[in-house]
Amino acid sequence: MSSQQDKQSRLDMLGSALDKSEIRQLRYMLNKGLRPVEAAKLLEKTPPKERELLWNLLNQENEGKILQHLGDDLQADILSRMDANELLVVTEGLDSDDMADILQQLPETVMKELLRIMDKQNRKRVEKLLSYPEDTAGGLMNTDAVTVRPDINIETVLRYLRRHTELPQSTDSLFVVSRKDSFIGILPLSRLLTADPQVMVREIMQTDLAPIPADKPAQEVARLFEDQDLVSAPVVDEQGKLLGRVTIDDVVDVIREDADHSLMSMAGLDEDEDTFAPALRTTRRRAVWLGINLITAFIASAVIGLFEDTLEQVVALAVLMPIVASMGGIAGSQTLTLVIRGQALGQIERSNIGWLFNRELISGVLNGTLWALIVAAVAVIWFSDLTVGIVIALAIVINLLAGAMAGTLLPMILKSAGIDPALAGSVLLTTITDVVGFFAFLGLATLFYG
Amino acid sequence: MSSQQDKQSRLDMLGSALDKSEIRQLRYMLNKGLRPVEAAKLLEKTPPKERELLWNLLNQENEGKILQHLGDDLQADILSRMDANELLVVTEGLDSDDMADILQQLPETVMKELLRIMDKQNRKRVEKLLSYPEDTAGGLMNTDAVTVRPDINIETVLRYLRRHTELPQSTDSLFVVSRKDSFIGILPLSRLLTADPQVMVREIMQTDLAPIPADKPAQEVARLFEDQDLVSAPVVDEQGKLLGRVTIDDVVDVIREDADHSLMSMAGLDEDEDTFAPALRTTRRRAVWLGINLITAFIASAVIGLFEDTLEQVVALAVLMPIVASMGGIAGSQTLTLVIRGQALGQIERSNIGWLFNRELISGVLNGTLWALIVAAVAVIWFSDLTVGIVIALAIVINLLAGAMAGTLLPMILKSAGIDPALAGSVLLTTITDVVGFFAFLGLATLFYG
């Protein structure tokens, strides 16, 4: 196969620094020594060149298993270099939900081609999963649930299970369904094991766990699992027909990504960002964020530019003005972070935002006054000028209040406008505290010195 | 009981705005309508006064169950108002691991008093758990594992289980132990159910899951669960004796808190911070962070102060200087955030930090050059002054490089010094990019205009 030859020659080139026995050891470690998830982690923390060497050392049958554990960014990278036939070989033997996840990373045309050459049964299963967005219960679920009927006894269930060699991973319950596959209840394994063999499934099944609608957002599914300490849960369609099940390992991924999202977004990064992405890609992505922030900086400069005359007159203002902007920015971003986390935890609502806003204002006044006095004292001593102290004290209180207001209201406004508060919030907040800070400080100075 | 009377009078006062039937509805909802975890979430998103009203509506037997689901901050708040006798009643009936968690929040003297009045069996269990730090496997575990011997057959195991009415929550495996309680292996329920009843436990137990040492850090335990998709895992002491088990629900809490930690710390907040803490407490906590950042701001001002003469001469410098500091700060915090996340994921090591450092430098030079040219062009047009363009271009490139270096190295240095990079990193980074930014810009200007 030409792709295999190609692979070998690339490998020779890349691995020239290693001798043959080292290569053999690496190959063994990647394919046999490490579990797929460990091999994936190793790839993720390896710089691009060595990463390609490692990838090329994988046996084809391991590629799919490792691929599914890679971050989206890196996964897309590797997938983009494969054609539909290679993809077919690599994804063979994966669970249908993992296969669907990988297919979602592919360009439309490659995905269609791959579905076309897949065997019919797989295609049907995968197409069913692909019909749900990735970030819903339907997108998270797999289709390997073990089902039983309500009108058989436990002994029959036990006999039926003994015909399996193993149950699917994270099976903590069987699902009880009707003849038409309607979900009726769950039968926890722990209850199955402690029950009298002669009892009917119907008598001991649990019906208090509401099945999850396939279109429920992944975040809410995660909250459900957290609140009820679930290990697996049934997913149903609008008619109540059992479609599959969500398991805790997929939910853990959602929780991890969700929490990462706020942190990374606030720095203008994507949570799927490959830590070891090549320099050019990194540069291109960061450039966008720097450009957006440059606009903020220019707006701040324009505000300062309004007061050139005052600055020429009192140079102490130029020395002190970053303090005002910085204190407002810090106070504002504390409020912003608290509110964004509160939103993610589902704590912030129309009914309590008013209280929060007031609390932040009170806290802003108190901290504003405290630090205004301290900064004013330092400024007066430094420049032997009482006016500069009064001006900076007032400006700091004003800017801390602006920070508190912006920090509370921006995430609310952005969220209801469908914009991600973690991404847009910090830039907008800085714009506000810079503009208010410079304008209040230099504007007041112009009044007092004018 | 006087504490009950006291409760009632506080309740009357707080609830005066609600009529009797509303109070009755609320009481019903809190004690019967909601699950404990839901009631805890409701309390967490309620401002302090209403929160106290709700808490006082709880029946005493529900207090403990709800308390264990509250964040540390709020939990400590409520606990501080109880004496040992009240605590004894409230914590009665909790699992020993949840009881230990609550005890860890108490002041030393109250904790000792509570242990003293506890019944002997509970005290022994709790003291055992308290001997492990909260953030280790020992601190996470509970002691409710179901154990079996290796030399019995499956039929006997099944008969033994049927004597239980229910198995402990999240039981996906039984643990196989020797006569002296040494851990030997696990027997997954799914295997138990599919096995031939005549087979011995020894023949089908799994021995490939290494038990977790009690002193393993909680973060590493979480990674283990994530990597191997575990639902529960055995915890052992140094001699290999089974102590208990960690379950996925506790691990999910660790993952959630861990991820929250970086986000909140970067804003100087604690991940356990109560979103609806009273204004005074909020003010006091924020004051510390504002004070630390003020030192940074003063250092930046002092650097600007060095160049007062130049600023007096060319006022355009005062207008443009925030741009230099801000671009360096933004670029630096992108690098910092990426490295901190990489550390949390265990991706950053001595072997790859060099590559990362170079990548960030290259990216810094490229983005620095790009934006330096754009800013320079704007500056030259704005102030009709070529020199100011050259100066700001050079300063931006220098500061983006400083940001890249600080963003990569600071988290490494802080971590090896045992300081939390998420907490200290952003303050130190801003100090560096402010100082370098202002010094480079104003220093170069002094040279060029001098």
Coordinates of N, CA, C and O in Angstrom, one line a residue, chain A residues 56-108:
Chain A
N56 N 3.1 7.4 13.7 CA 3.5 6.5 12.6 C 4.0 5.1 13.1 O 4.0 4.1 12.4
L57 N 4.3 5.0 14.4 CA 4.7 3.7 14.9 C 3.5 2.9 15.4 O 3.7 1.7 15.7
L58 N 2.3 3.5 15.3 CA 1.1 2.7 15.8 C 0.7 1.7 14.7 O 0.7 1.9 13.5
N59 N 0.3 0.5 15.2 CA -0.3 -0.4 14.3 C -1.7 0.1 14.0 O -2.4 0.7 14.8
Q60 N -2.1 -0.2 12.7 CA -3.4 0.4 12.3 C -4.6 0.1 13.2 O -5.4 0.9 13.4
E61 N -4.6 -1.1 13.7 CA -5.7 -1.5 14.5 C -5.8 -0.7 15.8 O -6.9 -0.7 16.5
N62 N -4.7 -0.1 16.2 CA -4.8 0.7 17.5 C -5.1 2.2 17.2 O -5.4 2.9 18.1
E63 N -5.0 2.6 15.9 CA -5.2 4.0 15.7 C -6.5 4.5 16.1 O -6.6 5.6 16.7
G64 N -7.6 3.8 15.8 CA -8.9 4.3 16.1 C -9.1 4.4 17.6 O -9.7 5.4 18.1
K65 N -8.7 3.3 18.4 CA -8.8 3.3 19.8 C -8.1 4.5 20.5 O -8.6 5.0 21.5
I66 N -7.0 4.9 19.9 CA -6.3 6.0 20.5 C -6.9 7.3 20.0 O -7.0 8.3 20.8
L67 N -7.2 7.4 18.8 CA -7.8 8.6 18.2 C -9.0 9.1 19.0 O -9.1 10.3 19.2
Q68 N -9.9 8.2 19.4 CA -11.1 8.6 20.2 C -10.8 9.3 21.5 O -11.6 10.0 22.0
H69 N -9.5 9.1 22.0 CA -9.2 9.7 23.3 C -8.4 11.0 23.1 O -8.1 11.7 24.1
L70 N -8.2 11.4 21.9 CA -7.4 12.7 21.7 C -8.4 13.9 21.7 O -9.6 13.8 21.5
G71 N -7.8 15.0 22.1 CA -8.6 16.3 22.1 C -9.1 16.6 20.6 O -8.5 16.2 19.7
D72 N -10.2 17.4 20.5 CA -10.8 17.7 19.2 C -9.8 18.3 18.2 O -9.8 18.0 17.1
D73 N -8.9 19.2 18.8 CA -8.0 19.9 17.9 C -7.0 19.0 17.3 O -6.9 19.0 16.0
L74 N -6.4 18.1 18.1 CA -5.4 17.2 17.6 C -6.1 16.1 16.7 O -5.5 15.7 15.7
Q75 N -7.3 15.7 17.1 CA -8.0 14.7 16.4 C -8.3 15.1 14.9 O -8.0 14.4 14.0
A76 N -8.8 16.4 14.8 CA -9.1 16.9 13.5 C -7.8 17.0 12.7 O -7.9 16.7 11.5
D77 N -6.7 17.3 13.3 CA -5.4 17.4 12.7 C -5.1 16.1 12.0 O -4.7 16.0 10.8
I78 N -5.2 15.0 12.7 CA -4.8 13.7 12.2 C -5.8 13.2 11.2 O -5.5 12.6 10.2
L79 N -7.1 13.4 11.5 CA -8.1 13.0 10.5 C -8.0 13.6 9.2 O -8.3 13.0 8.1
S80 N -7.6 14.9 9.2 CA -7.5 15.6 7.9 C -6.5 15.0 7.0 O -6.5 15.3 5.8
R81 N -5.6 14.2 7.5 CA -4.6 13.6 6.6 C -5.0 12.2 6.1 O -4.2 11.5 5.5
M82 N -6.2 11.7 6.5 CA -6.7 10.4 6.0 C -7.7 10.5 5.0 O -8.6 11.5 5.0
D83 N -7.8 9.6 4.1 CA -8.9 9.5 3.1 C -10.0 8.5 3.7 O -9.8 7.9 4.7
A84 N -11.1 8.5 3.0 CA -12.3 7.7 3.5 C -11.9 6.2 3.7 O -12.3 5.6 4.7
N85 N -11.0 5.6 2.9 CA -10.7 4.2 3.0 C -9.8 4.0 4.2 O -10.0 3.0 5.0
E86 N -8.9 4.9 4.5 CA -8.1 4.7 5.7 C -8.9 4.9 6.9 O -8.8 4.2 7.9
L87 N -9.9 5.9 6.8 CA -10.7 6.1 8.0 C -11.6 4.9 8.3 O -11.8 4.6 9.4
L88 N -12.0 4.2 7.2 CA -12.9 3.0 7.4 C -12.1 2.0 8.2 O -12.6 1.4 9.2
V89 N -10.9 1.8 7.8 CA -10.0 0.8 8.5 C -9.8 1.2 10.0 O -10.0 0.4 10.9
V90 N -9.5 2.5 10.2 CA -9.2 2.9 11.5 C -10.4 2.9 12.5 O -10.2 2.5 13.6
T91 N -11.5 3.2 11.9 CA -12.7 3.3 12.8 C -13.4 2.0 13.0 O -14.3 1.9 13.8
E92 N -13.0 1.0 12.3 CA -13.6 -0.4 12.4 C -13.4 -0.9 13.9 O -12.4 -0.7 14.5
G93 N -14.5 -1.4 14.4 CA -14.4 -2.0 15.7 C -14.6 -1.0 16.8 O -14.6 -1.3 18.0
L94 N -14.8 0.3 16.5 CA -15.1 1.3 17.6 C -16.6 1.2 17.9 O -17.4 0.7 17.1
D95 N -16.9 1.6 19.2 CA -18.3 1.7 19.5 C -19.0 2.7 18.6 O -18.3 3.6 18.2
S96 N -20.3 2.5 18.4 CA -20.9 3.4 17.5 C -20.9 4.9 17.9 O -20.8 5.8 17.1
D97 N -21.0 5.1 19.3 CA -20.9 6.5 19.7 C -19.6 7.2 19.5 O -19.5 8.3 19.1
D98 N -18.5 6.4 19.7 CA -17.2 6.9 19.4 C -17.0 7.2 17.9 O -16.3 8.1 17.5
M99 N -17.5 6.3 17.1 CA -17.4 6.4 15.7 C -18.1 7.7 15.3 O -17.6 8.5 14.5
A100 N -19.3 7.9 15.8 CA -20.1 9.1 15.5 C -19.3 10.4 15.9 O -19.3 11.4 15.1
D101 N -18.6 10.3 17.1 CA -17.8 11.5 17.5 C -16.8 11.8 16.5 O -16.5 13.0 16.2
I102 N -16.1 10.8 16.0 CA -15.0 11.0 15.0 C -15.6 11.5 13.7 O -15.0 12.5 13.1
L103 N -16.7 10.9 13.3 CA -17.3 11.4 12.0 C -17.7 12.9 12.1 O -17.6 13.6 11.0
Q104 N -18.1 13.3 13.2 CA -18.5 14.7 13.4 C -17.3 15.7 13.1 O -17.5 16.9 12.9
Q105 N -16.1 15.2 13.2 CA -14.9 16.0 13.0 C -14.6 16.2 11.5 O -13.7 17.0 11.2
L106 N -15.2 15.3 10.7 CA -14.8 15.2 9.3 C -15.5 16.3 8.5 O -16.6 16.7 8.8
P107 N -14.8 16.7 7.4 CA -15.5 17.5 6.4 C -16.7 16.8 5.8 O -16.6 15.5 5.7
E108 N -17.8 17.5 5.5 CA -19.0 16.9 5.0 C -18.8 15.8 3.9 O -19.3 14.7 4.0

